mmCIF file with all atom_site columns, C-alpha atoms in Angstrom:
data_model
loop_
_atom_site.group_PDB
_atom_site.id
_atom_site.type_symbol
_atom_site.label_atom_id
_atom_site.label_alt_id
_atom_site.label_comp_id
_atom_site.label_asym_id
_atom_site.label_entity_id
_atom_site.label_seq_id
_atom_site.pdbx_PDB_ins_code
_atom_site.Cartn_x
_atom_site.Cartn_y
_atom_site.Cartn_z
_atom_site.occupancy
_atom_site.B_iso_or_equiv
_atom_site.pdbx_formal_charge
_atom_site.auth_seq_id
_atom_site.auth_comp_id
_atom_site.auth_asym_id
_atom_site.auth_atom_id
_atom_site.pdbx_PDB_model_num
ATOM 1   C CA . ASP A 1 1   ? -11.799 -24.166 20.787 1.00 0.00 ? 1   ASP A CA 1
ATOM 2   C CA . GLY A 1 2   ? -11.143 -21.323 23.175 1.00 0.00 ? 2   GLY A CA 1
ATOM 3   C CA . GLY A 1 3   ? -8.591  -18.643 22.945 1.00 0.00 ? 3   GLY A CA 1
ATOM 4   C CA . ILE A 1 4   ? -9.160  -15.560 20.885 1.00 0.00 ? 4   ILE A CA 1
ATOM 5   C CA . THR A 1 5   ? -11.960 -15.127 18.406 1.00 0.00 ? 5   THR A CA 1
ATOM 6   C CA . GLN A 1 6   ? -12.688 -12.544 15.752 1.00 0.00 ? 6   GLN A CA 1
ATOM 7   C CA . SER A 1 7   ? -15.866 -12.017 13.847 1.00 0.00 ? 7   SER A CA 1
ATOM 8   C CA . PRO A 1 8   ? -16.875 -11.876 11.139 1.00 0.00 ? 8   PRO A CA 1
ATOM 9   C CA . LYS A 1 9   ? -14.284 -13.590 8.945  1.00 0.00 ? 9   LYS A CA 1
ATOM 10  C CA . TYR A 1 10  ? -15.180 -11.444 5.931  1.00 0.00 ? 10  TYR A CA 1
ATOM 11  C CA . LEU A 1 11  ? -16.768 -8.015  5.998  1.00 0.00 ? 11  LEU A CA 1
ATOM 12  C CA . PHE A 1 12  ? -17.879 -5.818  3.134  1.00 0.00 ? 12  PHE A CA 1
ATOM 13  C CA . ARG A 1 13  ? -18.795 -2.166  3.466  1.00 0.00 ? 13  ARG A CA 1
ATOM 14  C CA . LYS A 1 14  ? -19.460 0.822   1.291  1.00 0.00 ? 14  LYS A CA 1
ATOM 15  C CA . GLU A 1 15  ? -17.142 3.768   1.445  1.00 0.00 ? 15  GLU A CA 1
ATOM 16  C CA . GLY A 1 16  ? -18.223 6.314   4.021  1.00 0.00 ? 16  GLY A CA 1
ATOM 17  C CA . GLN A 1 17  ? -19.636 3.790   6.481  1.00 0.00 ? 17  GLN A CA 1
ATOM 18  C CA . ASN A 1 18  ? -18.158 3.024   9.873  1.00 0.00 ? 18  ASN A CA 1
ATOM 19  C CA . VAL A 1 19  ? -17.672 -0.657  10.670 1.00 0.00 ? 19  VAL A CA 1
ATOM 20  C CA . THR A 1 20  ? -16.847 -2.459  13.917 1.00 0.00 ? 20  THR A CA 1
ATOM 21  C CA . LEU A 1 21  ? -14.719 -5.586  14.108 1.00 0.00 ? 21  LEU A CA 1
ATOM 22  C CA . SER A 1 22  ? -15.165 -7.873  17.079 1.00 0.00 ? 22  SER A CA 1
ATOM 23  C CA . CYS A 1 23  ? -12.383 -9.432  19.167 1.00 0.00 ? 23  CYS A CA 1
ATOM 24  C CA . GLU A 1 24  ? -12.994 -11.616 22.222 1.00 0.00 ? 24  GLU A CA 1
ATOM 25  C CA . GLN A 1 25  ? -10.600 -13.658 24.351 1.00 0.00 ? 25  GLN A CA 1
ATOM 26  C CA . ASN A 1 26  ? -11.146 -16.156 27.172 1.00 0.00 ? 26  ASN A CA 1
ATOM 27  C CA . LEU A 1 27  ? -7.477  -16.476 28.099 1.00 0.00 ? 27  LEU A CA 1
ATOM 28  C CA . ASN A 1 28  ? -7.716  -13.993 30.982 1.00 0.00 ? 28  ASN A CA 1
ATOM 29  C CA . HIS A 1 29  ? -5.039  -11.890 29.313 1.00 0.00 ? 29  HIS A CA 1
ATOM 30  C CA . ASP A 1 30  ? -4.595  -8.313  30.440 1.00 0.00 ? 30  ASP A CA 1
ATOM 31  C CA . ALA A 1 31  ? -3.290  -6.961  27.150 1.00 0.00 ? 31  ALA A CA 1
ATOM 32  C CA . MET A 1 32  ? -5.009  -6.877  23.768 1.00 0.00 ? 32  MET A CA 1
ATOM 33  C CA . TYR A 1 33  ? -3.819  -5.557  20.430 1.00 0.00 ? 33  TYR A CA 1
ATOM 34  C CA . TRP A 1 34  ? -5.066  -4.724  16.963 1.00 0.00 ? 34  TRP A CA 1
ATOM 35  C CA . TYR A 1 35  ? -2.777  -5.098  13.959 1.00 0.00 ? 35  TYR A CA 1
ATOM 36  C CA . ARG A 1 36  ? -3.296  -4.472  10.308 1.00 0.00 ? 36  ARG A CA 1
ATOM 37  C CA . GLN A 1 37  ? -1.660  -6.860  7.814  1.00 0.00 ? 37  GLN A CA 1
ATOM 38  C CA . ASP A 1 38  ? -0.928  -5.643  4.311  1.00 0.00 ? 38  ASP A CA 1
ATOM 39  C CA . PRO A 1 39  ? 1.161   -7.474  1.689  1.00 0.00 ? 39  PRO A CA 1
ATOM 40  C CA . GLY A 1 40  ? 4.777   -6.356  1.797  1.00 0.00 ? 40  GLY A CA 1
ATOM 41  C CA . GLN A 1 41  ? 4.270   -4.240  4.907  1.00 0.00 ? 41  GLN A CA 1
ATOM 42  C CA . GLY A 1 42  ? 4.071   -6.846  7.601  1.00 0.00 ? 42  GLY A CA 1
ATOM 43  C CA . LEU A 1 43  ? 1.900   -6.238  10.638 1.00 0.00 ? 43  LEU A CA 1
ATOM 44  C CA . ARG A 1 44  ? 1.417   -2.717  11.875 1.00 0.00 ? 44  ARG A CA 1
ATOM 45  C CA . LEU A 1 45  ? 0.004   -1.879  15.293 1.00 0.00 ? 45  LEU A CA 1
ATOM 46  C CA . ILE A 1 46  ? -3.215  0.129   15.329 1.00 0.00 ? 46  ILE A CA 1
ATOM 47  C CA . TYR A 1 47  ? -4.168  0.240   19.028 1.00 0.00 ? 47  TYR A CA 1
ATOM 48  C CA . TYR A 1 48  ? -3.381  -1.681  22.166 1.00 0.00 ? 48  TYR A CA 1
ATOM 49  C CA . SER A 1 49  ? -4.749  -1.921  25.673 1.00 0.00 ? 49  SER A CA 1
ATOM 50  C CA . GLN A 1 50  ? -3.087  -3.181  28.832 1.00 0.00 ? 50  GLN A CA 1
ATOM 51  C CA . ILE A 1 51  ? -5.992  -2.676  31.196 1.00 0.00 ? 51  ILE A CA 1
ATOM 52  C CA . VAL A 1 52  ? -9.749  -2.209  31.103 1.00 0.00 ? 52  VAL A CA 1
ATOM 53  C CA . ASN A 1 53  ? -10.886 1.318   30.235 1.00 0.00 ? 53  ASN A CA 1
ATOM 54  C CA . ASP A 1 54  ? -7.436  2.296   28.986 1.00 0.00 ? 54  ASP A CA 1
ATOM 55  C CA . PHE A 1 55  ? -5.817  2.023   25.562 1.00 0.00 ? 55  PHE A CA 1
ATOM 56  C CA . GLN A 1 56  ? -2.998  3.602   23.583 1.00 0.00 ? 56  GLN A CA 1
ATOM 57  C CA . LYS A 1 57  ? -2.483  4.482   19.949 1.00 0.00 ? 57  LYS A CA 1
ATOM 58  C CA . GLY A 1 58  ? -0.141  2.362   17.916 1.00 0.00 ? 58  GLY A CA 1
ATOM 59  C CA . ASP A 1 59  ? 1.746   3.351   14.796 1.00 0.00 ? 59  ASP A CA 1
ATOM 60  C CA . ILE A 1 60  ? -1.253  3.771   12.485 1.00 0.00 ? 60  ILE A CA 1
ATOM 61  C CA . ALA A 1 61  ? -4.195  4.790   14.712 1.00 0.00 ? 61  ALA A CA 1
ATOM 62  C CA . GLU A 1 62  ? -5.611  7.519   12.451 1.00 0.00 ? 62  GLU A CA 1
ATOM 63  C CA . GLY A 1 63  ? -9.093  6.641   11.244 1.00 0.00 ? 63  GLY A CA 1
ATOM 64  C CA . TYR A 1 64  ? -9.590  3.925   13.868 1.00 0.00 ? 64  TYR A CA 1
ATOM 65  C CA . SER A 1 65  ? -11.137 3.837   17.330 1.00 0.00 ? 65  SER A CA 1
ATOM 66  C CA . VAL A 1 66  ? -11.335 1.192   20.063 1.00 0.00 ? 66  VAL A CA 1
ATOM 67  C CA . SER A 1 67  ? -12.934 0.556   23.435 1.00 0.00 ? 67  SER A CA 1
ATOM 68  C CA . ARG A 1 68  ? -12.034 -1.748  26.314 1.00 0.00 ? 68  ARG A CA 1
ATOM 69  C CA . GLU A 1 69  ? -15.052 -1.919  28.590 1.00 0.00 ? 69  GLU A CA 1
ATOM 70  C CA . LYS A 1 70  ? -14.450 -5.550  29.508 1.00 0.00 ? 70  LYS A CA 1
ATOM 71  C CA . LYS A 1 71  ? -11.244 -7.510  29.924 1.00 0.00 ? 71  LYS A CA 1
ATOM 72  C CA . GLU A 1 72  ? -12.430 -10.075 27.390 1.00 0.00 ? 72  GLU A CA 1
ATOM 73  C CA . SER A 1 73  ? -13.397 -7.718  24.604 1.00 0.00 ? 73  SER A CA 1
ATOM 74  C CA . PHE A 1 74  ? -11.530 -5.175  22.457 1.00 0.00 ? 74  PHE A CA 1
ATOM 75  C CA . PRO A 1 75  ? -13.636 -4.078  19.455 1.00 0.00 ? 75  PRO A CA 1
ATOM 76  C CA . LEU A 1 76  ? -12.110 -1.994  16.672 1.00 0.00 ? 76  LEU A CA 1
ATOM 77  C CA . THR A 1 77  ? -14.111 0.566   14.710 1.00 0.00 ? 77  THR A CA 1
ATOM 78  C CA . VAL A 1 78  ? -12.873 1.490   11.265 1.00 0.00 ? 78  VAL A CA 1
ATOM 79  C CA . THR A 1 79  ? -14.249 4.941   10.615 1.00 0.00 ? 79  THR A CA 1
ATOM 80  C CA . SER A 1 80  ? -14.944 6.705   7.345  1.00 0.00 ? 80  SER A CA 1
ATOM 81  C CA . ALA A 1 81  ? -11.867 8.809   8.053  1.00 0.00 ? 81  ALA A CA 1
ATOM 82  C CA . GLN A 1 82  ? -9.574  5.856   7.407  1.00 0.00 ? 82  GLN A CA 1
ATOM 83  C CA . LYS A 1 83  ? -8.257  6.514   3.911  1.00 0.00 ? 83  LYS A CA 1
ATOM 84  C CA . ASN A 1 84  ? -7.384  2.977   2.941  1.00 0.00 ? 84  ASN A CA 1
ATOM 85  C CA . PRO A 1 85  ? -9.441  0.612   5.103  1.00 0.00 ? 85  PRO A CA 1
ATOM 86  C CA . THR A 1 86  ? -9.386  -2.497  2.919  1.00 0.00 ? 86  THR A CA 1
ATOM 87  C CA . ALA A 1 87  ? -7.039  -4.893  4.709  1.00 0.00 ? 87  ALA A CA 1
ATOM 88  C CA . PHE A 1 88  ? -6.703  -7.979  6.880  1.00 0.00 ? 88  PHE A CA 1
ATOM 89  C CA . TYR A 1 89  ? -7.119  -7.151  10.573 1.00 0.00 ? 89  TYR A CA 1
ATOM 90  C CA . LEU A 1 90  ? -5.603  -9.264  13.323 1.00 0.00 ? 90  LEU A CA 1
ATOM 91  C CA . CYS A 1 91  ? -6.399  -9.126  17.005 1.00 0.00 ? 91  CYS A CA 1
ATOM 92  C CA . ALA A 1 92  ? -4.023  -10.516 19.621 1.00 0.00 ? 92  ALA A CA 1
ATOM 93  C CA . SER A 1 93  ? -3.779  -10.850 23.364 1.00 0.00 ? 93  SER A CA 1
ATOM 94  C CA . SER A 1 94  ? -1.024  -11.522 25.864 1.00 0.00 ? 94  SER A CA 1
ATOM 95  C CA . THR A 1 95  ? -0.113  -11.460 29.513 1.00 0.00 ? 95  THR A CA 1
ATOM 96  C CA . LEU A 1 96  ? 2.054   -8.617  30.763 1.00 0.00 ? 96  LEU A CA 1
ATOM 97  C CA . ALA A 1 97  ? 4.660   -10.911 32.242 1.00 0.00 ? 97  ALA A CA 1
ATOM 98  C CA . GLY A 1 98  ? 6.266   -14.229 31.537 1.00 0.00 ? 98  GLY A CA 1
ATOM 99  C CA . THR A 1 99  ? 7.019   -15.205 27.980 1.00 0.00 ? 99  THR A CA 1
ATOM 100 C CA . GLY A 1 100 ? 5.304   -12.255 26.363 1.00 0.00 ? 100 GLY A CA 1
ATOM 101 C CA . GLU A 1 101 ? 3.888   -14.509 23.666 1.00 0.00 ? 101 GLU A CA 1
ATOM 102 C CA . GLN A 1 102 ? 1.015   -12.926 21.800 1.00 0.00 ? 102 GLN A CA 1
ATOM 103 C CA . TYR A 1 103 ? -1.897  -15.154 20.812 1.00 0.00 ? 103 TYR A CA 1
ATOM 104 C CA . PHE A 1 104 ? -3.595  -14.205 17.582 1.00 0.00 ? 104 PHE A CA 1
ATOM 105 C CA . GLY A 1 105 ? -7.115  -14.500 16.352 1.00 0.00 ? 105 GLY A CA 1
ATOM 106 C CA . PRO A 1 106 ? -8.029  -15.829 12.905 1.00 0.00 ? 106 PRO A CA 1
ATOM 107 C CA . GLY A 1 107 ? -8.420  -12.363 11.468 1.00 0.00 ? 107 GLY A CA 1
ATOM 108 C CA . THR A 1 108 ? -11.110 -10.365 9.674  1.00 0.00 ? 108 THR A CA 1
ATOM 109 C CA . ARG A 1 109 ? -10.754 -9.407  6.037  1.00 0.00 ? 109 ARG A CA 1
ATOM 110 C CA . LEU A 1 110 ? -12.439 -6.052  5.463  1.00 0.00 ? 110 LEU A CA 1
ATOM 111 C CA . THR A 1 111 ? -13.248 -4.882  1.958  1.00 0.00 ? 111 THR A CA 1
ATOM 112 C CA . VAL A 1 112 ? -14.506 -1.353  1.436  1.00 0.00 ? 112 VAL A CA 1
ATOM 113 C CA . THR A 1 113 ? -15.772 -0.353  -2.005 1.00 0.00 ? 113 THR A CA 1
ATOM 114 C CA . ALA B 2 1   ? 12.618  4.335   16.938 1.00 0.00 ? 1   ALA B CA 1
ATOM 115 C CA . GLN B 2 2   ? 12.577  0.568   16.944 1.00 0.00 ? 2   GLN B CA 1
ATOM 116 C CA . ARG B 2 3   ? 12.729  -1.054  13.569 1.00 0.00 ? 3   ARG B CA 1
ATOM 117 C CA . VAL B 2 4   ? 12.770  -4.617  12.241 1.00 0.00 ? 4   VAL B CA 1
ATOM 118 C CA . THR B 2 5   ? 13.871  -5.350  8.706  1.00 0.00 ? 5   THR B CA 1
ATOM 119 C CA . GLN B 2 6   ? 13.402  -8.571  6.784  1.00 0.00 ? 6   GLN B CA 1
ATOM 120 C CA . PRO B 2 7   ? 15.137  -7.921  3.475  1.00 0.00 ? 7   PRO B CA 1
ATOM 121 C CA . GLU B 2 8   ? 13.692  -10.878 1.571  1.00 0.00 ? 8   GLU B CA 1
ATOM 122 C CA . LYS B 2 9   ? 10.009  -10.745 0.691  1.00 0.00 ? 9   LYS B CA 1
ATOM 123 C CA . LEU B 2 10  ? 10.179  -14.176 -0.979 1.00 0.00 ? 10  LEU B CA 1
ATOM 124 C CA . LEU B 2 11  ? 12.534  -17.102 -0.431 1.00 0.00 ? 11  LEU B CA 1
ATOM 125 C CA . SER B 2 12  ? 12.465  -20.377 -2.334 1.00 0.00 ? 12  SER B CA 1
ATOM 126 C CA . VAL B 2 13  ? 14.492  -23.483 -1.570 1.00 0.00 ? 13  VAL B CA 1
ATOM 127 C CA . PHE B 2 14  ? 14.306  -27.166 -2.380 1.00 0.00 ? 14  PHE B CA 1
ATOM 128 C CA . LYS B 2 15  ? 13.456  -29.810 0.179  1.00 0.00 ? 15  LYS B CA 1
ATOM 129 C CA . GLY B 2 16  ? 16.534  -30.861 2.128  1.00 0.00 ? 16  GLY B CA 1
ATOM 130 C CA . ALA B 2 17  ? 18.420  -27.643 1.433  1.00 0.00 ? 17  ALA B CA 1
ATOM 131 C CA . PRO B 2 18  ? 19.503  -25.280 4.220  1.00 0.00 ? 18  PRO B CA 1
ATOM 132 C CA . VAL B 2 19  ? 17.413  -22.191 4.714  1.00 0.00 ? 19  VAL B CA 1
ATOM 133 C CA . GLU B 2 20  ? 18.144  -18.857 6.377  1.00 0.00 ? 20  GLU B CA 1
ATOM 134 C CA . LEU B 2 21  ? 15.565  -16.116 6.834  1.00 0.00 ? 21  LEU B CA 1
ATOM 135 C CA . LYS B 2 22  ? 17.204  -12.814 7.602  1.00 0.00 ? 22  LYS B CA 1
ATOM 136 C CA . CYS B 2 23  ? 16.145  -10.349 10.277 1.00 0.00 ? 23  CYS B CA 1
ATOM 137 C CA . ASN B 2 24  ? 17.907  -7.162  11.315 1.00 0.00 ? 24  ASN B CA 1
ATOM 138 C CA . TYR B 2 25  ? 16.751  -4.878  14.077 1.00 0.00 ? 25  TYR B CA 1
ATOM 139 C CA . SER B 2 26  ? 17.492  -1.436  15.431 1.00 0.00 ? 26  SER B CA 1
ATOM 140 C CA . TYR B 2 27  ? 17.574  -1.265  19.206 1.00 0.00 ? 27  TYR B CA 1
ATOM 141 C CA . SER B 2 28  ? 20.334  -0.384  21.589 1.00 0.00 ? 28  SER B CA 1
ATOM 142 C CA . GLY B 2 29  ? 20.880  -2.833  24.393 1.00 0.00 ? 29  GLY B CA 1
ATOM 143 C CA . SER B 2 30  ? 19.965  -6.499  24.736 1.00 0.00 ? 30  SER B CA 1
ATOM 144 C CA . PRO B 2 31  ? 16.582  -7.051  23.153 1.00 0.00 ? 31  PRO B CA 1
ATOM 145 C CA . GLU B 2 32  ? 14.218  -9.949  23.346 1.00 0.00 ? 32  GLU B CA 1
ATOM 146 C CA . LEU B 2 33  ? 13.268  -11.072 19.845 1.00 0.00 ? 33  LEU B CA 1
ATOM 147 C CA . PHE B 2 34  ? 10.696  -13.431 18.408 1.00 0.00 ? 34  PHE B CA 1
ATOM 148 C CA . TRP B 2 35  ? 9.972   -15.321 15.234 1.00 0.00 ? 35  TRP B CA 1
ATOM 149 C CA . TYR B 2 36  ? 6.289   -15.800 14.413 1.00 0.00 ? 36  TYR B CA 1
ATOM 150 C CA . VAL B 2 37  ? 5.001   -18.076 11.655 1.00 0.00 ? 37  VAL B CA 1
ATOM 151 C CA . GLN B 2 38  ? 1.747   -18.176 9.701  1.00 0.00 ? 38  GLN B CA 1
ATOM 152 C CA . TYR B 2 39  ? 1.047   -21.412 7.869  1.00 0.00 ? 39  TYR B CA 1
ATOM 153 C CA . SER B 2 40  ? -1.593  -21.480 5.148  1.00 0.00 ? 40  SER B CA 1
ATOM 154 C CA . ARG B 2 41  ? -5.093  -21.207 6.616  1.00 0.00 ? 41  ARG B CA 1
ATOM 155 C CA . GLN B 2 42  ? -3.740  -21.073 10.169 1.00 0.00 ? 42  GLN B CA 1
ATOM 156 C CA . ARG B 2 43  ? -3.317  -18.340 12.718 1.00 0.00 ? 43  ARG B CA 1
ATOM 157 C CA . LEU B 2 44  ? -0.155  -16.442 13.265 1.00 0.00 ? 44  LEU B CA 1
ATOM 158 C CA . GLN B 2 45  ? 1.709   -18.213 16.062 1.00 0.00 ? 45  GLN B CA 1
ATOM 159 C CA . LEU B 2 46  ? 4.963   -17.976 17.945 1.00 0.00 ? 46  LEU B CA 1
ATOM 160 C CA . LEU B 2 47  ? 7.736   -20.123 16.499 1.00 0.00 ? 47  LEU B CA 1
ATOM 161 C CA . LEU B 2 48  ? 10.573  -19.326 18.843 1.00 0.00 ? 48  LEU B CA 1
ATOM 162 C CA . ARG B 2 49  ? 11.989  -16.734 21.245 1.00 0.00 ? 49  ARG B CA 1
ATOM 163 C CA . HIS B 2 50  ? 15.549  -15.633 21.622 1.00 0.00 ? 50  HIS B CA 1
ATOM 164 C CA . ILE B 2 51  ? 15.575  -15.995 25.377 1.00 0.00 ? 51  ILE B CA 1
ATOM 165 C CA . SER B 2 52  ? 14.469  -19.629 25.391 1.00 0.00 ? 52  SER B CA 1
ATOM 166 C CA . ARG B 2 53  ? 17.263  -20.754 23.061 1.00 0.00 ? 53  ARG B CA 1
ATOM 167 C CA . GLU B 2 54  ? 15.115  -23.663 21.962 1.00 0.00 ? 54  GLU B CA 1
ATOM 168 C CA . SER B 2 55  ? 15.074  -25.409 18.629 1.00 0.00 ? 55  SER B CA 1
ATOM 169 C CA . ILE B 2 56  ? 11.517  -25.561 17.366 1.00 0.00 ? 56  ILE B CA 1
ATOM 170 C CA . LYS B 2 57  ? 10.673  -27.751 14.351 1.00 0.00 ? 57  LYS B CA 1
ATOM 171 C CA . GLY B 2 58  ? 14.404  -27.813 13.610 1.00 0.00 ? 58  GLY B CA 1
ATOM 172 C CA . PHE B 2 59  ? 14.657  -24.012 13.461 1.00 0.00 ? 59  PHE B CA 1
ATOM 173 C CA . THR B 2 60  ? 17.156  -22.017 15.491 1.00 0.00 ? 60  THR B CA 1
ATOM 174 C CA . ALA B 2 61  ? 17.905  -18.333 15.708 1.00 0.00 ? 61  ALA B CA 1
ATOM 175 C CA . ASP B 2 62  ? 20.941  -16.671 17.231 1.00 0.00 ? 62  ASP B CA 1
ATOM 176 C CA . LEU B 2 63  ? 21.080  -13.098 18.381 1.00 0.00 ? 63  LEU B CA 1
ATOM 177 C CA . ASN B 2 64  ? 24.119  -11.304 16.987 1.00 0.00 ? 64  ASN B CA 1
ATOM 178 C CA . LYS B 2 65  ? 24.338  -7.984  18.796 1.00 0.00 ? 65  LYS B CA 1
ATOM 179 C CA . GLY B 2 66  ? 27.320  -6.829  16.747 1.00 0.00 ? 66  GLY B CA 1
ATOM 180 C CA . GLU B 2 67  ? 25.400  -7.200  13.499 1.00 0.00 ? 67  GLU B CA 1
ATOM 181 C CA . THR B 2 68  ? 22.007  -6.505  15.165 1.00 0.00 ? 68  THR B CA 1
ATOM 182 C CA . SER B 2 69  ? 20.641  -9.615  13.528 1.00 0.00 ? 69  SER B CA 1
ATOM 183 C CA . PHE B 2 70  ? 18.401  -12.512 14.525 1.00 0.00 ? 70  PHE B CA 1
ATOM 184 C CA . HIS B 2 71  ? 18.428  -14.767 11.488 1.00 0.00 ? 71  HIS B CA 1
ATOM 185 C CA . LEU B 2 72  ? 16.280  -17.909 11.456 1.00 0.00 ? 72  LEU B CA 1
ATOM 186 C CA . LYS B 2 73  ? 17.992  -21.049 10.236 1.00 0.00 ? 73  LYS B CA 1
ATOM 187 C CA . LYS B 2 74  ? 17.190  -24.644 9.481  1.00 0.00 ? 74  LYS B CA 1
ATOM 188 C CA . PRO B 2 75  ? 19.759  -27.091 8.093  1.00 0.00 ? 75  PRO B CA 1
ATOM 189 C CA . PHE B 2 76  ? 17.306  -29.208 6.073  1.00 0.00 ? 76  PHE B CA 1
ATOM 190 C CA . ALA B 2 77  ? 14.093  -27.548 4.906  1.00 0.00 ? 77  ALA B CA 1
ATOM 191 C CA . GLN B 2 78  ? 10.868  -29.540 4.651  1.00 0.00 ? 78  GLN B CA 1
ATOM 192 C CA . GLU B 2 79  ? 7.823   -28.865 2.487  1.00 0.00 ? 79  GLU B CA 1
ATOM 193 C CA . GLU B 2 80  ? 5.733   -28.254 5.602  1.00 0.00 ? 80  GLU B CA 1
ATOM 194 C CA . ASP B 2 81  ? 7.999   -25.312 6.450  1.00 0.00 ? 81  ASP B CA 1
ATOM 195 C CA . SER B 2 82  ? 6.393   -23.324 3.644  1.00 0.00 ? 82  SER B CA 1
ATOM 196 C CA . ALA B 2 83  ? 4.773   -20.346 5.369  1.00 0.00 ? 83  ALA B CA 1
ATOM 197 C CA . MET B 2 84  ? 5.006   -16.630 6.078  1.00 0.00 ? 84  MET B CA 1
ATOM 198 C CA . TYR B 2 85  ? 7.624   -15.810 8.712  1.00 0.00 ? 85  TYR B CA 1
ATOM 199 C CA . TYR B 2 86  ? 7.771   -12.620 10.758 1.00 0.00 ? 86  TYR B CA 1
ATOM 200 C CA . CYS B 2 87  ? 10.553  -11.378 12.987 1.00 0.00 ? 87  CYS B CA 1
ATOM 201 C CA . ALA B 2 88  ? 9.302   -9.259  15.906 1.00 0.00 ? 88  ALA B CA 1
ATOM 202 C CA . LEU B 2 89  ? 10.770  -6.967  18.550 1.00 0.00 ? 89  LEU B CA 1
ATOM 203 C CA . PRO B 2 90  ? 8.819   -6.102  21.725 1.00 0.00 ? 90  PRO B CA 1
ATOM 204 C CA . ALA B 2 91  ? 8.565   -2.506  22.873 1.00 0.00 ? 91  ALA B CA 1
ATOM 205 C CA . GLY B 2 92  ? 11.610  -1.437  24.821 1.00 0.00 ? 92  GLY B CA 1
ATOM 206 C CA . GLY B 2 93  ? 13.266  -4.726  23.931 1.00 0.00 ? 93  GLY B CA 1
ATOM 207 C CA . THR B 2 94  ? 11.598  -6.459  26.871 1.00 0.00 ? 94  THR B CA 1
ATOM 208 C CA . SER B 2 95  ? 9.728   -9.747  26.792 1.00 0.00 ? 95  SER B CA 1
ATOM 209 C CA . TYR B 2 96  ? 6.185   -8.434  26.574 1.00 0.00 ? 96  TYR B CA 1
ATOM 210 C CA . GLY B 2 97  ? 4.092   -5.591  25.267 1.00 0.00 ? 97  GLY B CA 1
ATOM 211 C CA . LYS B 2 98  ? 3.419   -4.274  21.821 1.00 0.00 ? 98  LYS B CA 1
ATOM 212 C CA . LEU B 2 99  ? 5.448   -5.769  19.012 1.00 0.00 ? 99  LEU B CA 1
ATOM 213 C CA . THR B 2 100 ? 7.219   -4.206  16.054 1.00 0.00 ? 100 THR B CA 1
ATOM 214 C CA . PHE B 2 101 ? 7.096   -6.672  13.171 1.00 0.00 ? 101 PHE B CA 1
ATOM 215 C CA . GLY B 2 102 ? 9.256   -6.954  10.113 1.00 0.00 ? 102 GLY B CA 1
ATOM 216 C CA . GLN B 2 103 ? 7.722   -6.988  6.653  1.00 0.00 ? 103 GLN B CA 1
ATOM 217 C CA . GLY B 2 104 ? 7.609   -10.778 6.565  1.00 0.00 ? 104 GLY B CA 1
ATOM 218 C CA . THR B 2 105 ? 9.239   -13.405 4.357  1.00 0.00 ? 105 THR B CA 1
ATOM 219 C CA . ILE B 2 106 ? 7.245   -15.961 2.413  1.00 0.00 ? 106 ILE B CA 1
ATOM 220 C CA . LEU B 2 107 ? 9.198   -19.218 2.414  1.00 0.00 ? 107 LEU B CA 1
ATOM 221 C CA . THR B 2 108 ? 8.404   -21.793 -0.233 1.00 0.00 ? 108 THR B CA 1
ATOM 222 C CA . VAL B 2 109 ? 10.000  -25.215 -0.019 1.00 0.00 ? 109 VAL B CA 1
ATOM 223 C CA . HIS B 2 110 ? 9.797   -27.117 -3.286 1.00 0.00 ? 110 HIS B CA 1
ATOM 224 C CA . PRO B 2 111 ? 9.711   -30.933 -3.418 1.00 0.00 ? 111 PRO B CA 1
#
C-alpha cells in the first residue's frame, strides 16, 4: 500500500513539549500540505510546500513549524507555543498540474494534556 | 479572501430519498471546485470535480455562478453514502494548489 503515510496514528504528549508528526509520500508529488481537522471547523491549512527547501504558511501556522529537506517527506512540529494543539492532523500531497487532486494520509490524532 | 460555506453540519435522510448537500463559495471569476468525502475509517478522498462533469457513485454537482453555489446531489441515497462531505476551493480558483475547505456536512442515510 503506497501513497502517503503518516505516523504515528495516535500521539500523546504533555503540555509544554514539542512533538513532530511524520508524513511521507512515494507518489513523486511536488506539493505537500498539512491540515488540521476539528469538529465543526472543517479542514484548515497549516503549512504547504511546493518544492524542496521551500514552504509557505497557511491560515493557522502559529505554533507550528515544518521542513522539506526531501521531496518525499514533510514533517510537522507542533510546538509548545500552539495554544490548542489537541486535534486530528492530516497530511496531503498533489501534483502542481493536471487534476489538482490532493491525496490524503490516514491522519494522526494528537492529544496534549 | 476565499471562503467556502457548508451551512448544514448534519443531514439525515432515509434510503431511497433524494439528498442535496449545500456548498456556497466566495470567489470572483470561474473557479474550479471539488467535493471530498471521508467514509468511516477511511481516508479523505476526492469524490468529484466541477471541471470533469462526471457522475461519481450517482452524485452530481453543478456550478451555479449566479448563486455562487456548488451543491452536491443524488436522486436516491444509499446507506453506504453515509460519510463526512467537504466542499473545497483551490487557491486562486485554479485546479491545483492549497485548498480552502468548508466546515463539512455529516450525511447519515437511514435504512
